[in-house]
C-alpha cells in the first residue's frame, strides 16, 4: 500500500501529478464522502491496485490512471519488456470500461517506436495530455447536453425546475472537472436554469449516494437522494423530465454498458416516454463490438458488496456492517447493457446523435 496523506486542500481533481513531478496523487474514492483523503501512486503496481480497489473509478479516469501507470513503469524501467508487462498488468484490472484499453493502446503505440531514453518523458507528456483532453471533452459534452436541457425546459411552466434523473456517478470525480452525465447539470446550474436532480443510490456500492450526492452538494446543485427501486415509480408519476447516465462501453450499433441498474431506468423511461440519454466521450465507443448483450464483458465483483454495507458509525468512524445472513449466496454483476432501441440519444463531445451505427458514424470517423 502506498502511504496515505490527509489533505485539507479543496480537491479539484481526482488525480494530479504530485509536486515531486513524477508520482501521482489520487483522491481515494473508497473513503468518500466521509473522509477526503489522497493517496500517492509511485509504481505501476500502485496504479493497478488503485483501479482494482476502486480508489479511482469511472471509465475515463480509469483510462487516465492507467496512462500514468505506464509512465510510472517507464520511469523504473523503460525496456520493451517493462512496457509489455505494464500494459498486460493494467489491461486486466477492470474488464468493462473500454477507455482503459483505449488509453493503454495510445500509450503503447506512442512509446514502442521510441528509443528507451525518450520513453519516460513521452509517457508523462501523453498522460498529461489525456487529462487535458478529458477536461475539454467533458466541457463539450456539457454544452451539447445543455441544449437538450433548454429544449425540455421550454416545454415546462415558467420557473418549474427541470427534473433530471441520473444513475451511479458519471461526475467530475469519474471524468475530469465536469463529469459526463453531470456536465450539463453543472452548466445549467451555473447559468441559473432551474434544475433538480434525482440521485439514485446505485446499490451495491452506492456511488450515487456517496459520490454524486457529495459532488452535486459541493456545487450547490439542487438534488434529492432516492432508492434505486423508487425510480420507476418517480418516472411513472411524471416527476422526471429526462434520465441522463454515463457509459463504460458503447458498441458500434449503440448498445451501452453502464453501472448495474441503468437498464431498469431505461425500461421505465421508455414505458412512460421519458427521454433517456447516455453521455460519453468518443473513447467509450468500442467499434469492434456490435451486440452489447452478447459481447461486452460484465465485471463480476465480490459478493461482500451486497452482503455488507459501509457507512459512518455514530462514533464518526467509517464502519462495515453485515446486512444479509451469514453465508447467504450472492451474485454481484457490476454493469448491465441497455440496448440501443431504449436510448433516445447519445450526448458526446462532437454533438448529439441517435443510438445507432449511423448516428455514431455521423459524429465519429472509424
Ligand atoms: O464501477 P464504477 O464506479 O467505475 O462505474 C462507474 C459507472 O458506471 C459510470 O457511470 C461510468 O463509468 C461512466 S463514468 C463517466
Short mmCIF file of C-alpha atoms and ligand atoms in Angstrom, two decimals:
data_model
loop_
_atom_site.label_atom_id
_atom_site.label_comp_id
_atom_site.label_asym_id
_atom_site.label_seq_id
_atom_site.Cartn_x
_atom_site.Cartn_y
_atom_site.Cartn_z
CA UNK A 1 0.00 0.00 0.00
CA UNK A 2 1.32 3.48 -0.76
CA UNK A 3 1.41 5.79 2.25
CA UNK A 4 -1.76 7.83 2.79
CA UNK A 5 -1.70 11.58 3.25
CA UNK A 6 -4.54 13.61 4.75
CA UNK A 7 -5.28 16.70 2.72
CA UNK A 8 -7.09 19.80 3.88
CA UNK A 9 -6.89 21.48 0.46
CA UNK A 10 -10.09 21.53 -1.58
CA UNK A 11 -10.00 18.66 -4.06
CA UNK A 12 -10.28 19.98 -7.59
CA UNK A 13 -9.47 16.80 -9.47
CA UNK A 14 -9.46 13.12 -8.60
CA UNK A 15 -5.91 12.70 -9.99
CA UNK A 16 -2.94 15.01 -10.44
CA UNK A 17 0.84 14.95 -10.72
CA UNK A 18 2.45 15.42 -7.31
CA UNK A 19 4.82 18.32 -6.61
CA UNK A 20 7.80 15.95 -6.98
CA UNK A 21 6.92 15.95 -10.69
CA UNK A 22 6.71 12.16 -11.08
CA UNK A 23 4.44 10.45 -8.56
CA UNK A 24 0.68 10.66 -8.99
CA UNK A 25 -1.79 11.73 -6.35
CA UNK A 26 -5.34 10.46 -6.35
CA UNK A 27 -8.43 11.17 -4.35
CA UNK A 28 -9.29 7.93 -2.54
CA UNK A 29 -12.88 7.44 -3.71
CA UNK A 30 -13.46 4.48 -1.41
CA UNK A 31 -13.46 6.87 1.58
CA UNK A 32 -15.86 9.48 0.21
CA UNK A 33 -17.97 11.24 1.25
CA UNK A 34 -16.94 10.97 4.88
CA UNK A 35 -13.17 11.15 4.57
CA UNK A 36 -11.39 13.24 1.96
CA UNK A 37 -8.02 11.57 1.69
CA UNK A 38 -5.39 11.41 -1.02
CA UNK A 39 -3.08 8.55 -1.91
CA UNK A 40 0.17 8.60 -3.82
CA UNK A 41 0.92 6.22 -6.69
CA UNK A 42 4.63 5.53 -7.16
CA UNK A 43 4.67 2.33 -9.19
CA UNK A 44 2.64 0.57 -11.83
CA UNK A 45 1.54 -1.82 -9.07
CA UNK A 46 0.11 1.15 -7.15
CA UNK A 47 -1.79 2.30 -10.24
CA UNK A 48 -3.17 -1.18 -10.92
CA UNK A 49 -4.21 -1.61 -7.31
CA UNK A 50 -5.95 1.79 -7.25
CA UNK A 51 -8.06 0.74 -10.25
CA UNK A 52 -8.87 -2.73 -8.90
CA UNK A 53 -9.87 -1.47 -5.45
CA UNK A 54 -11.80 1.43 -7.00
CA UNK A 55 -9.81 4.11 -5.22
CA UNK A 56 -10.06 5.53 -8.73
CA UNK A 57 -13.11 4.63 -10.76
CA UNK A 58 -15.33 5.76 -13.62
CA UNK A 59 -14.45 4.86 -17.19
CA UNK A 60 -12.37 7.88 -18.31
CA UNK A 61 -10.50 8.20 -15.00
CA UNK A 62 -9.58 4.51 -15.13
CA UNK A 63 -8.00 5.21 -18.55
CA UNK A 64 -6.04 8.24 -17.34
CA UNK A 65 -4.80 6.35 -14.27
CA UNK A 66 -3.61 3.51 -16.48
CA UNK A 67 -1.76 6.00 -18.71
CA UNK A 68 0.08 7.31 -15.65
CA UNK A 69 0.68 3.70 -14.60
CA UNK A 70 2.60 3.22 -17.84
CA UNK A 71 4.58 6.41 -17.16
CA UNK A 72 5.47 5.14 -13.67
CA UNK A 73 6.58 1.82 -15.16
CA UNK A 74 8.75 3.60 -17.75
CA UNK A 75 10.40 5.68 -15.03
CA UNK A 76 11.64 2.50 -13.34
CA UNK A 77 12.49 0.55 -16.46
CA UNK A 78 11.84 1.80 -19.98
CA UNK A 79 12.58 -1.52 -21.71
CA UNK A 80 10.22 -3.25 -24.15
CA UNK A 81 9.67 -6.00 -21.58
CA UNK A 82 8.65 -3.47 -18.92
CA UNK A 83 6.22 -1.74 -21.31
CA UNK A 84 4.65 -5.06 -22.26
CA UNK A 85 4.37 -6.17 -18.63
CA UNK A 86 2.82 -2.85 -17.51
CA UNK A 87 0.29 -2.99 -20.38
CA UNK A 88 -0.60 -6.56 -19.51
CA UNK A 89 -0.99 -5.82 -15.80
CA UNK A 90 -3.15 -2.73 -16.29
CA UNK A 91 -5.41 -4.13 -19.03
CA UNK A 92 -6.58 -6.85 -16.65
CA UNK A 93 -7.58 -4.53 -13.79
CA UNK A 94 -11.23 -3.98 -14.77
CA UNK A 95 -13.00 -5.57 -17.72
CA UNK A 96 -15.99 -3.43 -18.71
CA UNK A 97 -14.81 0.16 -19.32
CA UNK A 98 -13.16 0.25 -22.75
CA UNK A 99 -11.48 3.61 -22.04
CA UNK A 100 -8.85 1.54 -20.21
CA UNK A 101 -7.85 -0.29 -23.39
CA UNK A 102 -8.03 2.91 -25.43
CA UNK A 103 -5.64 4.75 -23.10
CA UNK A 104 -3.23 1.82 -22.91
CA UNK A 105 -3.21 1.44 -26.70
CA UNK A 106 -2.46 5.15 -27.02
CA UNK A 107 0.50 4.82 -24.68
CA UNK A 108 1.89 1.65 -26.25
CA UNK A 109 1.71 2.89 -29.82
CA UNK A 110 3.40 6.14 -28.82
CA UNK A 111 6.18 4.54 -26.77
CA UNK A 112 7.03 1.37 -28.69
CA UNK A 113 8.81 3.11 -31.61
CA UNK A 114 10.76 5.46 -29.31
CA UNK A 115 14.27 4.80 -28.03
CA UNK A 116 14.33 3.81 -24.36
CA UNK A 117 15.76 7.10 -23.11
CA UNK A 118 12.85 9.08 -24.57
CA UNK A 119 10.04 6.89 -23.29
CA UNK A 120 9.57 8.22 -19.76
CA UNK A 121 9.20 11.89 -20.66
CA UNK A 122 6.97 11.00 -23.62
CA UNK A 123 4.75 8.85 -21.38
CA UNK A 124 4.29 11.59 -18.79
CA UNK A 125 3.60 14.15 -21.51
CA UNK A 126 0.94 11.96 -23.16
CA UNK A 127 -0.72 11.12 -19.83
CA UNK A 128 -0.92 14.85 -19.04
CA UNK A 129 -2.43 15.46 -22.48
CA UNK A 130 -5.07 12.79 -21.82
CA UNK A 131 -6.07 14.69 -18.69
CA UNK A 132 -6.49 17.96 -20.59
CA UNK A 133 -8.29 16.23 -23.46
CA UNK A 134 -10.72 14.70 -21.00
CA UNK A 135 -11.49 18.09 -19.46
CA UNK A 136 -12.17 19.66 -22.86
CA UNK A 137 -14.24 16.66 -23.94
CA UNK A 138 -16.41 16.79 -20.85
CA UNK A 139 -16.99 20.50 -21.19
CA UNK A 140 -18.13 19.94 -24.81
CA UNK A 141 -20.47 17.14 -23.67
CA UNK A 142 -21.90 19.62 -21.19
CA UNK A 143 -22.52 22.25 -23.88
CA UNK A 144 -24.34 19.76 -26.11
CA UNK A 145 -26.37 18.41 -23.21
CA UNK A 146 -27.28 21.92 -22.14
CA UNK A 147 -29.14 22.46 -25.43
CA UNK A 148 -31.31 19.45 -24.59
CA UNK A 149 -31.98 20.89 -21.14
CA UNK A 150 -33.00 24.22 -22.72
CA UNK A 151 -35.40 22.48 -25.12
CA UNK A 152 -37.05 20.47 -22.35
CA UNK A 153 -37.28 23.48 -20.04
CA UNK A 154 -39.03 25.43 -22.77
CA UNK A 155 -41.88 22.88 -22.59
CA UNK A 156 -42.36 23.37 -18.84
CA UNK A 157 -44.26 26.02 -16.94
CA UNK A 158 -42.05 29.04 -16.32
CA UNK A 159 -40.00 28.66 -13.13
CA UNK A 160 -40.63 24.92 -12.73
CA UNK A 161 -37.33 23.06 -12.40
CA UNK A 162 -36.21 20.55 -14.98
CA UNK A 163 -36.35 17.17 -13.23
CA UNK A 164 -33.27 15.19 -14.18
CA UNK A 165 -32.61 11.62 -13.04
CA UNK A 166 -29.13 10.11 -13.03
CA UNK A 167 -27.52 6.83 -12.01
CA UNK A 168 -24.24 5.95 -10.31
CA UNK A 169 -21.56 8.61 -10.62
CA UNK A 170 -20.64 9.92 -14.04
CA UNK A 171 -19.42 13.10 -12.40
CA UNK A 172 -16.28 15.16 -12.08
CA UNK A 173 -14.51 12.58 -9.93
CA UNK A 174 -15.04 9.90 -12.59
CA UNK A 175 -14.33 12.05 -15.60
CA UNK A 176 -12.40 15.21 -15.13
CA UNK A 177 -13.67 18.61 -14.00
CA UNK A 178 -17.22 18.31 -15.36
CA UNK A 179 -18.23 14.68 -15.48
CA UNK A 180 -20.16 13.41 -18.48
CA UNK A 181 -23.77 12.97 -17.31
CA UNK A 182 -23.26 15.78 -14.78
CA UNK A 183 -21.62 18.27 -17.18
CA UNK A 184 -24.92 19.72 -18.47
CA UNK A 185 -26.20 19.84 -14.89
CA UNK A 186 -23.25 21.96 -13.76
CA UNK A 187 -23.52 24.25 -16.79
CA UNK A 188 -27.29 24.62 -16.37
CA UNK A 189 -26.93 25.41 -12.70
CA UNK A 190 -24.16 27.94 -13.36
CA UNK A 191 -26.38 29.58 -15.99
CA UNK A 192 -29.15 29.98 -13.43
CA UNK A 193 -31.51 27.48 -15.06
CA UNK A 194 -33.86 25.79 -12.61
CA UNK A 195 -32.89 22.14 -12.34
CA UNK A 196 -33.33 19.44 -9.76
CA UNK A 197 -31.53 16.08 -9.87
CA UNK A 198 -32.88 12.75 -8.63
CA UNK A 199 -29.78 10.95 -7.41
CA UNK A 200 -30.26 7.20 -7.44
CA UNK A 201 -28.32 5.49 -4.63
CA UNK A 202 -26.87 2.81 -7.00
CA UNK A 203 -26.60 -0.31 -4.93
CA UNK A 204 -24.46 -2.15 -4.09
CA UNK A 205 -21.52 0.28 -3.87
CA UNK A 206 -23.78 3.30 -3.56
CA UNK A 207 -21.79 5.60 -5.80
CA UNK A 208 -24.91 7.73 -6.28
CA UNK A 209 -25.50 8.20 -2.55
CA UNK A 210 -21.84 8.57 -1.63
CA UNK A 211 -20.31 10.32 -4.63
CA UNK A 212 -22.92 12.04 -6.81
CA UNK A 213 -24.74 13.50 -3.80
CA UNK A 214 -21.37 14.71 -2.47
CA UNK A 215 -20.40 16.26 -5.79
CA UNK A 216 -23.70 17.99 -6.51
CA UNK A 217 -24.00 19.18 -2.91
CA UNK A 218 -20.48 20.63 -3.11
CA UNK A 219 -21.50 22.71 -6.13
CA UNK A 220 -24.92 23.68 -4.77
CA UNK A 221 -26.92 21.83 -7.43
CA UNK A 222 -30.39 21.02 -6.02
CA UNK A 223 -30.79 17.27 -5.70
CA UNK A 224 -32.61 14.55 -3.77
CA UNK A 225 -31.33 11.07 -3.00
CA UNK A 226 -33.74 8.23 -3.83
CA UNK A 227 -33.55 4.46 -3.68
CA UNK A 228 -32.90 2.67 -6.94
CA UNK A 229 -36.17 0.83 -6.53
CA UNK A 230 -38.20 4.08 -6.41
CA UNK A 231 -37.02 5.31 -9.80
CA UNK A 232 -39.71 3.54 -11.85
CA UNK A 233 -42.32 4.97 -9.51
CA UNK A 234 -40.97 8.53 -9.88
CA UNK A 235 -40.90 8.21 -13.66
CA UNK A 236 -44.44 6.76 -13.68
CA UNK A 237 -45.71 9.70 -11.60
CA UNK A 238 -44.40 12.25 -14.10
CA UNK A 239 -41.71 13.51 -11.75
CA UNK A 240 -38.84 13.01 -14.20
CA UNK A 241 -38.31 15.05 -17.41
CA UNK A 242 -35.24 13.18 -18.58
CA UNK A 243 -32.80 10.50 -17.49
CA UNK A 244 -29.11 11.02 -18.22
CA UNK A 245 -26.41 8.49 -17.40
CA UNK A 246 -22.77 7.79 -18.31
CA UNK A 247 -21.35 4.73 -20.06
CA UNK A 248 -18.43 2.34 -19.72
CA UNK A 249 -18.61 0.89 -23.22
CA UNK A 250 -20.81 1.63 -26.22
CA UNK A 251 -20.89 -0.76 -29.15
CA UNK A 252 -20.82 0.22 -32.82
CA UNK A 253 -24.59 -0.28 -33.05
CA UNK A 254 -25.27 1.80 -29.92
CA UNK A 255 -25.77 -0.67 -27.07
CA UNK A 256 -24.45 0.91 -23.87
CA UNK A 257 -22.95 -0.76 -20.80
CA UNK A 258 -23.19 1.24 -17.60
CA UNK A 259 -23.46 0.61 -13.87
CA UNK A 260 -25.93 -2.09 -12.90
CA UNK A 261 -29.47 -0.71 -12.70
CA UNK A 262 -29.16 1.56 -15.72
CA UNK A 263 -31.22 -0.85 -17.84
CA UNK A 264 -34.16 -0.73 -15.43
CA UNK A 265 -34.24 3.05 -15.65
CA UNK A 266 -34.17 2.84 -19.45
CA UNK A 267 -37.11 0.42 -19.43
CA UNK A 268 -39.16 2.65 -17.15
CA UNK A 269 -38.28 5.73 -19.19
CA UNK A 270 -39.36 4.05 -22.44
CA UNK A 271 -42.61 2.82 -20.89
CA UNK A 272 -43.51 6.37 -19.88
CA UNK A 273 -42.00 8.20 -22.88
CA UNK A 274 -39.39 9.98 -20.84
CA UNK A 275 -36.20 10.82 -22.81
CA UNK A 276 -33.25 8.61 -21.85
CA UNK A 277 -29.81 9.97 -22.80
CA UNK A 278 -26.36 8.43 -22.45
CA UNK A 279 -23.44 10.88 -22.21
CA UNK A 280 -19.90 9.70 -23.01
CA UNK A 281 -16.69 10.60 -24.83
CA UNK A 282 -15.71 9.05 -28.17
CA UNK A 283 -13.13 6.95 -26.29
CA UNK A 284 -16.00 4.94 -24.78
CA UNK A 285 -17.07 3.59 -28.18
CA UNK A 286 -15.85 0.07 -28.89
CA UNK A 287 -16.03 -0.15 -32.68
CA UNK A 288 -15.01 -3.83 -32.54
CA UNK A 289 -18.31 -4.89 -30.93
CA UNK A 290 -21.91 -4.77 -32.12
CA UNK A 291 -24.14 -6.81 -29.83
CA UNK A 292 -23.61 -5.38 -26.36
CA UNK A 293 -25.56 -8.07 -24.53
CA UNK A 294 -23.55 -10.88 -26.08
CA UNK A 295 -20.17 -9.23 -26.36
CA UNK A 296 -19.50 -6.68 -23.59
CA UNK A 297 -17.70 -8.33 -20.65
CA UNK A 298 -19.60 -7.72 -17.43
CA UNK A 299 -17.48 -7.37 -14.31
CA UNK A 300 -18.39 -9.75 -11.51
CA UNK A 301 -17.50 -8.22 -8.16
CA UNK A 302 -17.13 -9.56 -4.66
CA UNK A 303 -20.43 -10.70 -3.13
CA UNK A 304 -19.44 -8.89 0.05
CA UNK A 305 -20.51 -5.64 -1.62
CA UNK A 306 -24.08 -6.97 -1.39
CA UNK A 307 -23.99 -8.77 1.90
CA UNK A 308 -22.32 -5.90 3.78
CA UNK A 309 -22.75 -2.13 3.94
CA UNK A 310 -20.15 0.53 4.72
CA UNK A 311 -21.01 3.89 6.26
CA UNK A 312 -20.17 6.30 9.03
CA UNK A 313 -20.82 4.98 12.53
CA UNK A 314 -22.12 7.11 15.40
CA UNK A 315 -18.54 7.49 16.64
CA UNK A 316 -17.60 9.17 13.36
CA UNK A 317 -15.58 6.20 12.09
CA UNK A 318 -16.19 4.50 8.73
CA UNK A 319 -17.66 1.10 9.60
CA UNK A 320 -18.78 -2.00 7.76
CA UNK A 321 -21.84 -3.91 8.91
CA UNK A 322 -23.33 -7.19 7.73
CA UNK A 323 -26.73 -6.91 6.04
CA UNK A 324 -27.55 -10.45 4.87
CA UNK A 325 -27.49 -13.60 6.98
CA UNK A 326 -24.03 -15.11 7.22
CA UNK A 327 -23.37 -17.48 4.32
CA UNK A 328 -26.08 -16.06 2.05
CA UNK A 329 -25.17 -16.84 -1.57
CA UNK A 330 -24.99 -13.60 -3.55
CA UNK A 331 -24.19 -12.62 -7.13
CA UNK A 332 -22.82 -9.18 -7.94
CA UNK A 333 -22.93 -8.16 -11.61
CA UNK A 334 -21.44 -4.66 -11.67
CA UNK A 335 -22.78 -3.48 -15.05
CA UNK A 336 -25.70 -4.02 -17.37
CA UNK A 337 -26.30 -3.34 -21.04
CA UNK A 338 -29.03 -1.03 -22.29
CA UNK A 339 -29.94 -1.86 -25.88
CA UNK A 340 -29.79 0.99 -28.39
CA UNK A 341 -33.55 0.83 -29.01
CA UNK A 342 -34.22 2.13 -25.47
CA UNK A 343 -31.87 5.11 -25.80
CA UNK A 344 -33.25 8.44 -27.02
CA UNK A 345 -29.82 9.78 -27.92
CA UNK A 346 -26.13 9.96 -27.20
CA UNK A 347 -24.52 13.14 -25.93
CA UNK A 348 -20.86 13.24 -26.97
CA UNK A 349 -18.15 15.87 -27.34
CA UNK A 350 -18.97 16.02 -31.06
CA UNK A 351 -22.69 16.57 -30.62
CA UNK A 352 -25.89 14.64 -30.02
CA UNK A 353 -26.76 11.64 -32.17
CA UNK A 354 -29.10 8.70 -32.41
CA UNK A 355 -28.11 5.49 -30.67
CA UNK A 356 -27.25 3.65 -33.88
CA UNK A 357 -24.30 2.86 -36.11
CA UNK A 358 -25.34 5.64 -38.49
CA UNK A 359 -25.70 8.09 -35.61
CA UNK A 360 -22.26 7.29 -34.22
CA UNK A 361 -20.60 7.27 -37.64
CA UNK A 362 -22.08 10.67 -38.42
CA UNK A 363 -20.09 12.09 -35.50
CA UNK A 364 -17.07 9.79 -35.33
CA UNK A 365 -14.94 8.55 -38.16
CA UNK A 366 -13.90 4.98 -37.56
O1 LIG B 1 -17.80 0.83 -11.19
P1 LIG B 1 -17.60 2.28 -11.46
O2 LIG B 1 -17.87 3.15 -10.27
O3 LIG B 1 -16.27 2.55 -12.10
O4 LIG B 1 -18.71 2.59 -12.53
C1 LIG B 1 -18.97 3.89 -12.92
C2 LIG B 1 -20.03 3.98 -13.91
O5 LIG B 1 -20.72 3.03 -14.25
C3 LIG B 1 -20.16 5.26 -14.60
O6 LIG B 1 -21.48 5.57 -14.86
C4 LIG B 1 -19.39 5.14 -15.91
O7 LIG B 1 -18.05 4.74 -15.67
C5 LIG B 1 -19.37 6.36 -16.63
S1 LIG B 1 -18.26 7.49 -15.82
C6 LIG B 1 -18.22 8.72 -16.81
#
